[in-house]
């Protein structure tokens, strides 16, 4: 039998860090990553045959659970018709129509292969449409690894960002201003100083890359007002929240709470690919007219709208759009969070958690953090111990305290009960 340790040693000889995406290496929690051999429903099995209840779900895409029959059937049928053509297909029209039908703020979409590509393209489109260069992002929000977005806050408020990664020249991020999430005074000051130069503001409407932090309603309302007032485009990065926290994404929640609310550009990924490489960005027909081949903003991709990925995404969207899907998913996620909080309370451990739809987060802190600094001030060592205690009890959580968790339609009451029981046992040690 191949062990996780042996596989990890072998992987590190031929792949940097042994992984194709850094967070998978367990560096934030220590230990050996599990090499997954197969998955079904809510469960994963690693190379050693150990079963886990999966709350990573490929970082969000697997909202139906693994191996959903309708999705597998659609993928297999699409594959037999051809893996890729580099030419338009009807399935791309159907997926675009399905996204547009579920997200009123979007009149047209462009399909791409990753969230990074979608976010990068959305920024280029916002810059092309406004003729402006500057953009605002928020500390703790992650929008993929395009150079302009690998940036951390400058030394002061209105100083522009510094690269967070080697290989990104400072001049590439000179137009990116990084603000603290939910910090109204900073937002007002940034717009007062740079409003007319801003092409866009990009935000995770619920920040899943800070585990789970909501944008406060007054803040979001003011952000929308300032963008409108200064002609900057509000870009919602819904790669994680789209079709995950609600059928219409996080923007549908804000639209309920703030009359007439809508972002200008939306970025999607994860769920819309159903586990295959597919993402998208969308906005009004008028702004999309700027994109090649119609307009001067170039954007392209060999596998954009790939027919097998499109079939996977379409089958997924059709399932989650069925009546009652999100009500059932949200109830399951709430039961999980309530159970974990109850276990922490009984154990006298400082713990807080929140959830929306099929997405949840938890913190070893009495209060839910409202921004990145508060998230990173939570007890990382405590989180790592909890992560491994749960892993040993067959529960696979995200291996980093700044990552969100995901429940699927395949998680049943027994899975939730087993997870809460594992939480109680882990808190006891
Ligand atoms: P991808 O390029 O990884 O498909 O998407 C980038 C991205 C964009 N926007 C948001 C809000 C995202 O969460 C992501 C990617 N999320 C991470 C998890 N936090 C993916 C996991 C990984 O990097 O391996």
Tab-separated table of C-alpha atoms and ligand atoms in Angstrom:
chain	number	residue	atom	x	y	z
A	1	UNK	CA	0.000	0.000	0.000
A	2	UNK	CA	1.251	3.467	-0.893
A	3	UNK	CA	1.326	5.666	2.223
A	4	UNK	CA	0.614	9.412	2.276
A	5	UNK	CA	4.141	9.951	3.591
A	6	UNK	CA	5.769	7.958	0.785
A	7	UNK	CA	3.633	9.688	-1.841
A	8	UNK	CA	4.467	13.102	-0.362
A	9	UNK	CA	8.221	12.324	-0.434
A	10	UNK	CA	7.938	11.165	-4.050
A	11	UNK	CA	5.813	14.182	-5.015
A	12	UNK	CA	8.334	16.616	-3.526
A	13	UNK	CA	11.011	15.239	-5.812
A	14	UNK	CA	9.147	16.297	-8.964
A	15	UNK	CA	6.636	19.005	-7.913
A	16	UNK	CA	7.587	22.121	-5.886
A	17	UNK	CA	6.452	21.459	-2.308
A	18	UNK	CA	4.850	18.257	-3.567
A	19	UNK	CA	1.680	20.105	-4.536
A	20	UNK	CA	0.212	22.007	-7.448
A	21	UNK	CA	-1.301	24.668	-5.202
A	22	UNK	CA	0.446	25.827	-2.005
A	23	UNK	CA	-2.388	25.531	0.539
A	24	UNK	CA	-2.605	21.765	-0.156
A	25	UNK	CA	0.833	21.227	1.423
A	26	UNK	CA	-0.537	21.579	5.010
A	27	UNK	CA	2.220	24.155	5.745
A	28	UNK	CA	-0.211	26.254	7.817
A	29	UNK	CA	-1.139	23.328	10.082
A	30	UNK	CA	1.875	21.027	9.783
A	31	UNK	CA	1.841	17.324	9.070
A	32	UNK	CA	1.551	15.279	5.889
A	33	UNK	CA	-1.071	16.084	3.288
A	34	UNK	CA	-3.508	13.296	2.479
A	35	UNK	CA	-3.204	11.985	-1.081
A	36	UNK	CA	-6.801	11.431	-2.150
A	37	UNK	CA	-7.457	8.220	-4.061
A	38	UNK	CA	-11.199	8.618	-4.636
A	39	UNK	CA	-14.312	10.431	-3.495
A	40	UNK	CA	-18.049	9.729	-3.394
A	41	UNK	CA	-20.848	11.878	-2.008
A	42	UNK	CA	-19.609	13.698	1.098
A	43	UNK	CA	-16.587	11.422	1.544
A	44	UNK	CA	-12.955	11.187	0.512
A	45	UNK	CA	-10.646	8.177	0.784
A	46	UNK	CA	-6.896	8.714	0.937
A	47	UNK	CA	-4.156	6.466	-0.477
A	48	UNK	CA	-4.170	4.442	2.768
A	49	UNK	CA	-7.892	3.788	2.500
A	50	UNK	CA	-8.834	6.140	5.340
A	51	UNK	CA	-12.256	7.749	4.917
A	52	UNK	CA	-12.942	11.422	5.672
A	53	UNK	CA	-16.053	13.573	5.753
A	54	UNK	CA	-15.079	16.271	3.247
A	55	UNK	CA	-15.623	19.948	4.180
A	56	UNK	CA	-13.144	21.302	1.608
A	57	UNK	CA	-15.102	20.084	-1.418
A	58	UNK	CA	-12.255	21.057	-3.729
A	59	UNK	CA	-12.390	24.555	-2.109
A	60	UNK	CA	-16.039	25.061	-3.023
A	61	UNK	CA	-16.969	23.473	-6.380
A	62	UNK	CA	-18.384	20.177	-5.062
A	63	UNK	CA	-21.706	21.602	-3.834
A	64	UNK	CA	-23.567	18.446	-4.951
A	65	UNK	CA	-20.981	16.148	-3.366
A	66	UNK	CA	-18.608	13.915	-5.306
A	67	UNK	CA	-19.835	11.727	-8.151
A	68	UNK	CA	-23.350	13.080	-8.567
A	69	UNK	CA	-24.954	10.805	-11.206
A	70	UNK	CA	-26.440	13.624	-13.330
A	71	UNK	CA	-23.071	15.412	-13.412
A	72	UNK	CA	-21.075	12.269	-14.206
A	73	UNK	CA	-23.533	11.368	-16.959
A	74	UNK	CA	-23.299	14.854	-18.518
A	75	UNK	CA	-19.485	14.777	-18.382
A	76	UNK	CA	-19.247	11.281	-19.882
A	77	UNK	CA	-21.650	12.134	-22.685
A	78	UNK	CA	-19.817	15.387	-23.468
A	79	UNK	CA	-16.448	13.594	-23.450
A	80	UNK	CA	-17.627	11.042	-26.008
A	81	UNK	CA	-18.699	13.887	-28.316
A	82	UNK	CA	-15.223	15.454	-28.110
A	83	UNK	CA	-12.950	16.898	-25.427
A	84	UNK	CA	-12.269	20.283	-27.000
A	85	UNK	CA	-12.867	22.012	-30.319
A	86	UNK	CA	-11.627	25.601	-29.981
A	87	UNK	CA	-14.872	26.584	-31.620
A	88	UNK	CA	-18.232	27.767	-30.239
A	89	UNK	CA	-20.714	25.178	-28.971
A	90	UNK	CA	-24.383	25.302	-27.952
A	91	UNK	CA	-23.469	24.205	-24.420
A	92	UNK	CA	-21.579	27.487	-23.871
A	93	UNK	CA	-24.735	29.403	-24.827
A	94	UNK	CA	-26.799	27.297	-22.427
A	95	UNK	CA	-24.365	27.871	-19.539
A	96	UNK	CA	-24.209	31.617	-20.236
A	97	UNK	CA	-28.024	31.726	-20.337
A	98	UNK	CA	-28.230	29.768	-17.062
A	99	UNK	CA	-25.833	32.162	-15.276
A	100	UNK	CA	-27.638	35.237	-16.628
A	101	UNK	CA	-31.039	33.827	-15.604
A	102	UNK	CA	-29.800	33.441	-12.011
A	103	UNK	CA	-27.899	36.746	-11.664
A	104	UNK	CA	-29.995	39.794	-12.669
A	105	UNK	CA	-26.993	42.173	-12.645
A	106	UNK	CA	-25.334	40.198	-15.462
A	107	UNK	CA	-26.447	40.620	-19.082
A	108	UNK	CA	-23.497	38.875	-20.734
A	109	UNK	CA	-20.722	36.547	-19.549
A	110	UNK	CA	-17.391	35.347	-20.842
A	111	UNK	CA	-16.306	31.840	-19.799
A	112	UNK	CA	-12.649	31.227	-18.825
A	113	UNK	CA	-10.702	28.412	-17.129
A	114	UNK	CA	-9.926	29.680	-13.616
A	115	UNK	CA	-10.991	32.252	-11.042
A	116	UNK	CA	-7.605	33.932	-11.424
A	117	UNK	CA	-8.223	34.379	-15.128
A	118	UNK	CA	-11.758	35.681	-14.522
A	119	UNK	CA	-10.650	38.228	-11.889
A	120	UNK	CA	-7.675	39.360	-13.980
A	121	UNK	CA	-9.931	39.802	-17.030
A	122	UNK	CA	-12.554	41.692	-14.991
A	123	UNK	CA	-9.925	44.220	-13.901
A	124	UNK	CA	-8.639	44.680	-17.454
A	125	UNK	CA	-12.233	45.163	-18.616
A	126	UNK	CA	-12.924	47.719	-15.840
A	127	UNK	CA	-9.752	49.621	-16.759
A	128	UNK	CA	-10.613	49.522	-20.460
A	129	UNK	CA	-14.214	50.573	-19.890
A	130	UNK	CA	-13.330	53.523	-17.610
A	131	UNK	CA	-9.987	54.545	-19.124
A	132	UNK	CA	-8.633	54.596	-15.566
A	133	UNK	CA	-5.764	52.591	-14.015
A	134	UNK	CA	-6.191	52.540	-10.262
A	135	UNK	CA	-8.063	49.901	-8.295
A	136	UNK	CA	-8.913	49.159	-4.678
A	137	UNK	CA	-8.763	45.710	-3.112
A	138	UNK	CA	-9.032	44.687	0.528
A	139	UNK	CA	-6.517	43.140	2.888
A	140	UNK	CA	-7.379	39.487	3.386
A	141	UNK	CA	-9.338	39.178	0.159
A	142	UNK	CA	-7.831	36.858	-2.434
A	143	UNK	CA	-8.720	37.134	-6.096
A	144	UNK	CA	-6.274	34.630	-7.606
A	145	UNK	CA	-2.626	35.166	-8.439
A	146	UNK	CA	-2.623	37.746	-11.259
A	147	UNK	CA	0.281	40.150	-10.645
A	148	UNK	CA	-1.819	43.272	-10.038
A	149	UNK	CA	-3.635	41.466	-7.227
A	150	UNK	CA	-0.630	40.037	-5.368
A	151	UNK	CA	-0.316	43.152	-3.253
A	152	UNK	CA	-0.391	44.078	0.415
A	153	UNK	CA	-1.341	47.313	2.095
A	154	UNK	CA	1.084	50.157	1.717
A	155	UNK	CA	2.673	51.750	4.767
A	156	UNK	CA	-0.151	54.287	5.184
A	157	UNK	CA	-3.732	54.683	4.010
A	158	UNK	CA	-3.378	56.214	0.602
A	159	UNK	CA	0.018	54.750	-0.232
A	160	UNK	CA	-0.210	52.214	-2.983
A	161	UNK	CA	0.475	48.543	-2.480
A	162	UNK	CA	3.645	46.537	-2.234
A	163	UNK	CA	3.960	43.105	-3.877
A	164	UNK	CA	3.150	40.105	-1.666
A	165	UNK	CA	5.102	37.850	-3.997
A	166	UNK	CA	8.604	37.794	-5.392
A	167	UNK	CA	8.610	38.199	-9.123
A	168	UNK	CA	6.026	40.991	-9.093
A	169	UNK	CA	7.780	44.275	-9.941
A	170	UNK	CA	6.632	47.171	-7.675
A	171	UNK	CA	5.531	49.149	-10.702
A	172	UNK	CA	2.978	46.441	-11.516
A	173	UNK	CA	1.118	47.051	-8.240
A	174	UNK	CA	1.626	50.793	-8.111
A	175	UNK	CA	-2.006	51.357	-9.104
A	176	UNK	CA	-3.450	48.985	-6.495
A	177	UNK	CA	-4.626	50.515	-3.220
A	178	UNK	CA	-5.201	48.068	-0.354
A	179	UNK	CA	-7.730	48.979	2.343
A	180	UNK	CA	-8.870	47.244	5.507
A	181	UNK	CA	-12.159	45.349	5.069
A	182	UNK	CA	-15.180	47.042	6.690
A	183	UNK	CA	-13.147	50.194	7.524
A	184	UNK	CA	-15.465	53.056	6.538
A	185	UNK	CA	-13.128	55.975	7.331
A	186	UNK	CA	-10.393	54.496	5.134
A	187	UNK	CA	-12.864	53.989	2.294
A	188	UNK	CA	-14.149	57.557	2.490
A	189	UNK	CA	-10.615	58.964	2.556
A	190	UNK	CA	-9.460	56.783	-0.348
A	191	UNK	CA	-12.337	57.933	-2.521
A	192	UNK	CA	-11.847	61.553	-1.473
A	193	UNK	CA	-8.246	61.363	-2.641
A	194	UNK	CA	-8.417	58.967	-5.610
A	195	UNK	CA	-12.088	58.569	-6.531
A	196	UNK	CA	-11.811	59.998	-10.033
A	197	UNK	CA	-8.782	57.824	-10.812
A	198	UNK	CA	-10.391	54.518	-9.766
A	199	UNK	CA	-11.320	52.026	-12.470
A	200	UNK	CA	-12.812	49.640	-9.945
A	201	UNK	CA	-13.091	48.306	-6.440
A	202	UNK	CA	-12.805	44.514	-6.181
A	203	UNK	CA	-14.240	42.847	-3.093
A	204	UNK	CA	-15.181	39.388	-1.831
A	205	UNK	CA	-18.737	40.198	-0.624
A	206	UNK	CA	-18.347	37.512	2.031
A	207	UNK	CA	-14.612	37.032	2.495
A	208	UNK	CA	-13.972	33.281	2.294
A	209	UNK	CA	-10.220	33.870	2.143
A	210	UNK	CA	-10.410	35.254	5.658
A	211	UNK	CA	-12.288	32.087	6.610
A	212	UNK	CA	-15.744	33.752	6.804
A	213	UNK	CA	-16.070	37.533	7.216
A	214	UNK	CA	-19.188	39.391	6.066
A	215	UNK	CA	-19.137	42.928	4.654
A	216	UNK	CA	-21.221	44.975	7.098
A	217	UNK	CA	-24.391	46.310	5.446
A	218	UNK	CA	-23.721	50.041	6.054
A	219	UNK	CA	-20.243	49.549	4.630
A	220	UNK	CA	-21.484	47.792	1.498
A	221	UNK	CA	-24.197	50.419	1.008
A	222	UNK	CA	-21.623	53.228	1.249
A	223	UNK	CA	-19.206	51.385	-1.059
A	224	UNK	CA	-21.916	51.162	-3.710
A	225	UNK	CA	-22.740	54.866	-3.311
A	226	UNK	CA	-19.095	55.956	-3.569
A	227	UNK	CA	-18.449	53.827	-6.656
A	228	UNK	CA	-21.522	55.281	-8.362
A	229	UNK	CA	-20.646	58.829	-7.301
A	230	UNK	CA	-17.066	58.595	-8.631
A	231	UNK	CA	-17.686	56.465	-11.728
A	232	UNK	CA	-15.683	53.500	-10.382
A	233	UNK	CA	-16.987	50.003	-11.152
A	234	UNK	CA	-17.890	47.761	-8.216
A	235	UNK	CA	-16.533	44.269	-8.926
A	236	UNK	CA	-17.941	41.413	-6.831
A	237	UNK	CA	-15.536	38.497	-6.694
A	238	UNK	CA	-18.079	35.691	-6.251
A	239	UNK	CA	-15.714	32.891	-7.255
A	240	UNK	CA	-16.347	31.357	-3.825
A	241	UNK	CA	-19.749	32.838	-2.848
A	242	UNK	CA	-21.434	32.596	-6.245
A	243	UNK	CA	-24.083	29.843	-6.384
A	244	UNK	CA	-22.708	28.748	-2.974
A	245	UNK	CA	-24.118	31.112	-0.320
A	246	UNK	CA	-27.363	31.500	-2.273
A	247	UNK	CA	-28.587	30.570	-5.745
A	248	UNK	CA	-28.058	34.191	-6.859
A	249	UNK	CA	-24.765	34.509	-4.969
A	250	UNK	CA	-23.906	36.982	-2.210
A	251	UNK	CA	-25.184	39.864	-4.367
A	252	UNK	CA	-28.722	38.452	-4.057
A	253	UNK	CA	-28.439	38.730	-0.261
A	254	UNK	CA	-27.259	42.342	-0.423
A	255	UNK	CA	-30.016	43.149	-2.943
A	256	UNK	CA	-32.581	41.922	-0.409
A	257	UNK	CA	-31.094	44.090	2.358
A	258	UNK	CA	-30.231	47.176	0.279
A	259	UNK	CA	-33.012	48.151	-2.191
A	260	UNK	CA	-31.719	48.339	-5.761
A	261	UNK	CA	-28.260	47.053	-4.847
A	262	UNK	CA	-26.180	45.409	-7.565
A	263	UNK	CA	-22.468	45.213	-8.382
A	264	UNK	CA	-21.276	46.383	-11.823
A	265	UNK	CA	-19.112	43.374	-12.704
A	266	UNK	CA	-19.329	39.859	-11.211
A	267	UNK	CA	-16.649	37.181	-11.182
A	268	UNK	CA	-17.605	33.516	-10.812
A	269	UNK	CA	-15.792	30.170	-10.547
A	270	UNK	CA	-15.745	26.953	-8.529
A	271	UNK	CA	-19.456	25.881	-8.403
A	272	UNK	CA	-20.112	26.950	-12.017
A	273	UNK	CA	-17.502	24.427	-13.152
A	274	UNK	CA	-18.819	21.688	-10.848
A	275	UNK	CA	-15.216	20.579	-10.163
A	276	UNK	CA	-13.819	21.121	-13.649
A	277	UNK	CA	-11.703	24.072	-14.870
A	278	UNK	CA	-14.320	26.724	-15.597
A	279	UNK	CA	-14.905	30.284	-14.355
A	280	UNK	CA	-16.595	33.386	-15.735
A	281	UNK	CA	-16.989	37.128	-15.484
A	282	UNK	CA	-20.099	39.082	-16.439
A	283	UNK	CA	-21.636	42.523	-16.495
A	284	UNK	CA	-23.885	44.738	-18.609
A	285	UNK	CA	-23.996	44.290	-22.385
A	286	UNK	CA	-22.718	47.860	-22.671
A	287	UNK	CA	-19.500	47.188	-20.695
A	288	UNK	CA	-19.005	43.775	-22.337
A	289	UNK	CA	-18.987	45.532	-25.715
A	290	UNK	CA	-15.462	46.669	-24.815
A	291	UNK	CA	-14.194	43.078	-25.107
A	292	UNK	CA	-12.512	41.590	-28.171
A	293	UNK	CA	-13.609	40.794	-30.791
A	294	UNK	CA	-16.088	43.704	-30.424
A	295	UNK	CA	-13.911	46.214	-28.612
A	296	UNK	CA	-10.345	47.125	-27.644
A	297	UNK	CA	-9.971	45.057	-24.430
A	298	UNK	CA	-8.218	41.809	-25.320
A	299	UNK	CA	-9.072	38.557	-23.528
A	300	UNK	CA	-8.811	34.976	-24.827
A	301	UNK	CA	-8.294	31.289	-23.936
A	302	UNK	CA	-7.665	28.005	-25.733
A	303	UNK	CA	-9.906	26.054	-23.362
A	304	UNK	CA	-12.370	28.841	-22.521
A	305	UNK	CA	-15.862	27.323	-22.472
A	306	UNK	CA	-14.405	23.821	-22.820
A	307	UNK	CA	-17.306	21.507	-23.759
A	308	UNK	CA	-16.670	18.899	-21.032
A	309	UNK	CA	-16.209	21.530	-18.302
A	310	UNK	CA	-19.267	23.377	-19.585
A	311	UNK	CA	-21.374	20.202	-19.443
A	312	UNK	CA	-20.179	19.655	-15.858
A	313	UNK	CA	-21.037	23.214	-14.831
A	314	UNK	CA	-24.414	23.182	-16.558
A	315	UNK	CA	-25.448	19.893	-14.917
A	316	UNK	CA	-24.387	21.302	-11.548
A	317	UNK	CA	-26.331	24.554	-11.956
A	318	UNK	CA	-29.426	22.644	-13.072
A	319	UNK	CA	-29.321	20.555	-9.879
A	320	UNK	CA	-28.778	23.465	-7.463
A	321	UNK	CA	-31.567	25.474	-9.139
A	322	UNK	CA	-34.129	22.809	-8.163
A	323	UNK	CA	-36.759	23.975	-5.624
A	324	UNK	CA	-35.700	23.528	-1.999
A	325	UNK	CA	-32.028	22.805	-2.746
A	326	UNK	CA	-30.605	25.832	-0.924
A	327	UNK	CA	-33.078	25.667	1.964
A	328	UNK	CA	-31.978	22.097	2.677
A	329	UNK	CA	-28.289	22.907	2.230
A	330	UNK	CA	-28.492	25.978	4.489
A	331	UNK	CA	-30.269	23.989	7.215
A	332	UNK	CA	-27.529	21.347	7.179
A	333	UNK	CA	-24.775	23.957	7.339
A	334	UNK	CA	-26.536	25.753	10.206
A	335	UNK	CA	-26.870	22.447	12.101
A	336	UNK	CA	-23.140	21.860	11.719
A	337	UNK	CA	-22.220	25.343	12.946
A	338	UNK	CA	-24.684	25.181	15.867
A	339	UNK	CA	-23.298	21.790	16.856
A	340	UNK	CA	-19.689	22.973	16.775
A	341	UNK	CA	-20.535	26.109	18.786
A	342	UNK	CA	-22.423	24.000	21.334
A	343	UNK	CA	-19.435	21.703	21.724
A	344	UNK	CA	-17.112	24.679	22.244
A	345	UNK	CA	-19.480	26.240	24.771
A	346	UNK	CA	-19.686	22.994	26.766
A	347	UNK	CA	-15.898	22.766	26.716
A	348	UNK	CA	-15.474	26.412	27.758
A	349	UNK	CA	-13.477	27.223	24.619
A	350	UNK	CA	-13.539	30.701	23.004
A	351	UNK	CA	-15.072	29.929	19.631
A	352	UNK	CA	-17.312	31.700	17.113
A	353	UNK	CA	-18.756	30.587	13.799
A	354	UNK	CA	-20.937	31.843	10.981
A	355	UNK	CA	-22.492	30.406	7.825
A	356	UNK	CA	-24.547	31.274	4.762
A	357	UNK	CA	-26.039	28.715	2.397
A	358	UNK	CA	-23.449	25.971	1.971
A	359	UNK	CA	-20.442	27.939	3.235
A	360	UNK	CA	-19.236	28.256	6.843
A	361	UNK	CA	-16.334	29.507	8.911
A	362	UNK	CA	-15.179	29.296	12.506
A	363	UNK	CA	-12.629	31.071	14.687
A	364	UNK	CA	-10.961	30.402	18.023
A	365	UNK	CA	-12.144	33.783	19.257
A	366	UNK	CA	-15.183	34.926	21.281
A	367	UNK	CA	-16.320	37.375	18.600
A	368	UNK	CA	-16.496	36.938	14.843
A	369	UNK	CA	-13.608	38.936	13.290
A	370	UNK	CA	-14.576	41.817	11.033
A	371	UNK	CA	-11.282	42.268	9.195
A	372	UNK	CA	-7.979	40.567	8.328
A	373	UNK	CA	-6.017	41.769	11.366
A	374	UNK	CA	-8.603	40.289	13.719
A	375	UNK	CA	-8.642	36.996	11.784
A	376	UNK	CA	-4.860	36.645	11.904
A	377	UNK	CA	-4.859	37.505	15.628
A	378	UNK	CA	-6.848	34.333	16.375
A	379	UNK	CA	-5.032	31.367	17.886
A	380	UNK	CA	-3.233	29.623	14.997
A	381	UNK	CA	-1.690	26.935	17.220
A	382	UNK	CA	-5.136	26.143	18.640
A	383	UNK	CA	-6.538	25.920	15.109
A	384	UNK	CA	-3.731	23.531	14.021
A	385	UNK	CA	-4.356	21.246	17.013
A	386	UNK	CA	-8.080	21.258	16.255
A	387	UNK	CA	-7.473	20.566	12.556
A	388	UNK	CA	-5.363	17.474	13.323
A	389	UNK	CA	-7.700	16.279	16.051
A	390	UNK	CA	-10.544	16.349	13.552
A	391	UNK	CA	-8.448	14.775	10.786
A	392	UNK	CA	-7.553	11.880	13.108
A	393	UNK	CA	-11.296	11.447	13.709
A	394	UNK	CA	-12.086	11.322	9.979
A	395	UNK	CA	-13.099	14.925	9.381
A	396	UNK	CA	-11.300	16.781	6.588
A	397	UNK	CA	-11.386	20.541	7.242
A	398	UNK	CA	-9.535	23.240	5.318
A	399	UNK	CA	-5.840	23.080	6.378
A	400	UNK	CA	-5.539	26.808	7.147
A	401	UNK	CA	-7.341	29.130	9.589
A	402	UNK	CA	-7.993	31.694	6.873
A	403	UNK	CA	-9.950	29.260	4.666
A	404	UNK	CA	-13.717	28.743	4.642
A	405	UNK	CA	-15.523	25.400	4.866
A	406	UNK	CA	-18.151	23.919	2.566
A	407	UNK	CA	-21.118	21.590	3.050
A	408	UNK	CA	-22.606	19.680	0.113
A	409	UNK	CA	-26.054	18.282	-0.646
A	410	UNK	CA	-24.506	14.835	-0.113
A	411	UNK	CA	-23.678	15.498	3.572
A	412	UNK	CA	-26.387	13.747	5.581
A	413	UNK	CA	-27.504	14.008	9.205
A	414	UNK	CA	-25.133	11.195	10.155
A	415	UNK	CA	-22.179	13.122	8.693
A	416	UNK	CA	-23.153	16.265	10.595
A	417	UNK	CA	-23.667	14.300	13.827
A	418	UNK	CA	-20.328	12.512	13.400
A	419	UNK	CA	-18.602	15.863	12.809
A	420	UNK	CA	-20.125	17.408	15.930
A	421	UNK	CA	-19.151	14.295	17.936
A	422	UNK	CA	-15.584	14.553	16.611
A	423	UNK	CA	-15.586	18.223	17.600
A	424	UNK	CA	-16.642	17.330	21.166
A	425	UNK	CA	-13.929	14.664	21.452
A	426	UNK	CA	-11.270	16.958	19.995
A	427	UNK	CA	-12.201	19.759	22.398
A	428	UNK	CA	-11.928	17.332	25.297
A	429	UNK	CA	-8.247	16.498	24.702
B	1	LIG	P1	-8.611	29.953	-8.994
B	1	LIG	O1	-7.628	30.643	-9.936
B	1	LIG	O2	-7.889	29.220	-7.865
B	1	LIG	O3	-9.627	29.069	-9.741
B	1	LIG	O4	-9.501	31.090	-8.316
B	1	LIG	C1	-8.865	32.129	-7.626
B	1	LIG	C2	-9.830	32.729	-6.614
B	1	LIG	C3	-10.452	33.924	-6.922
B	1	LIG	N1	-11.335	34.497	-6.069
B	1	LIG	C4	-11.637	33.901	-4.887
B	1	LIG	C5	-12.608	34.564	-3.960
B	1	LIG	C6	-11.040	32.664	-4.528
B	1	LIG	O5	-11.342	32.093	-3.334
B	1	LIG	C7	-10.123	32.054	-5.408
B	1	LIG	C8	-9.414	30.755	-5.082
B	1	LIG	N2	-9.690	30.215	-3.782
B	1	LIG	C9	-8.666	29.380	-3.210
B	1	LIG	C10	-9.120	28.970	-1.804
B	1	LIG	N3	-9.137	30.034	-0.920
B	1	LIG	C11	-8.393	28.188	-4.054
B	1	LIG	C12	-7.547	27.131	-3.381
B	1	LIG	C13	-6.127	27.159	-3.877
B	1	LIG	O6	-5.558	28.262	-4.098
B	1	LIG	O7	-5.557	26.050	-4.015
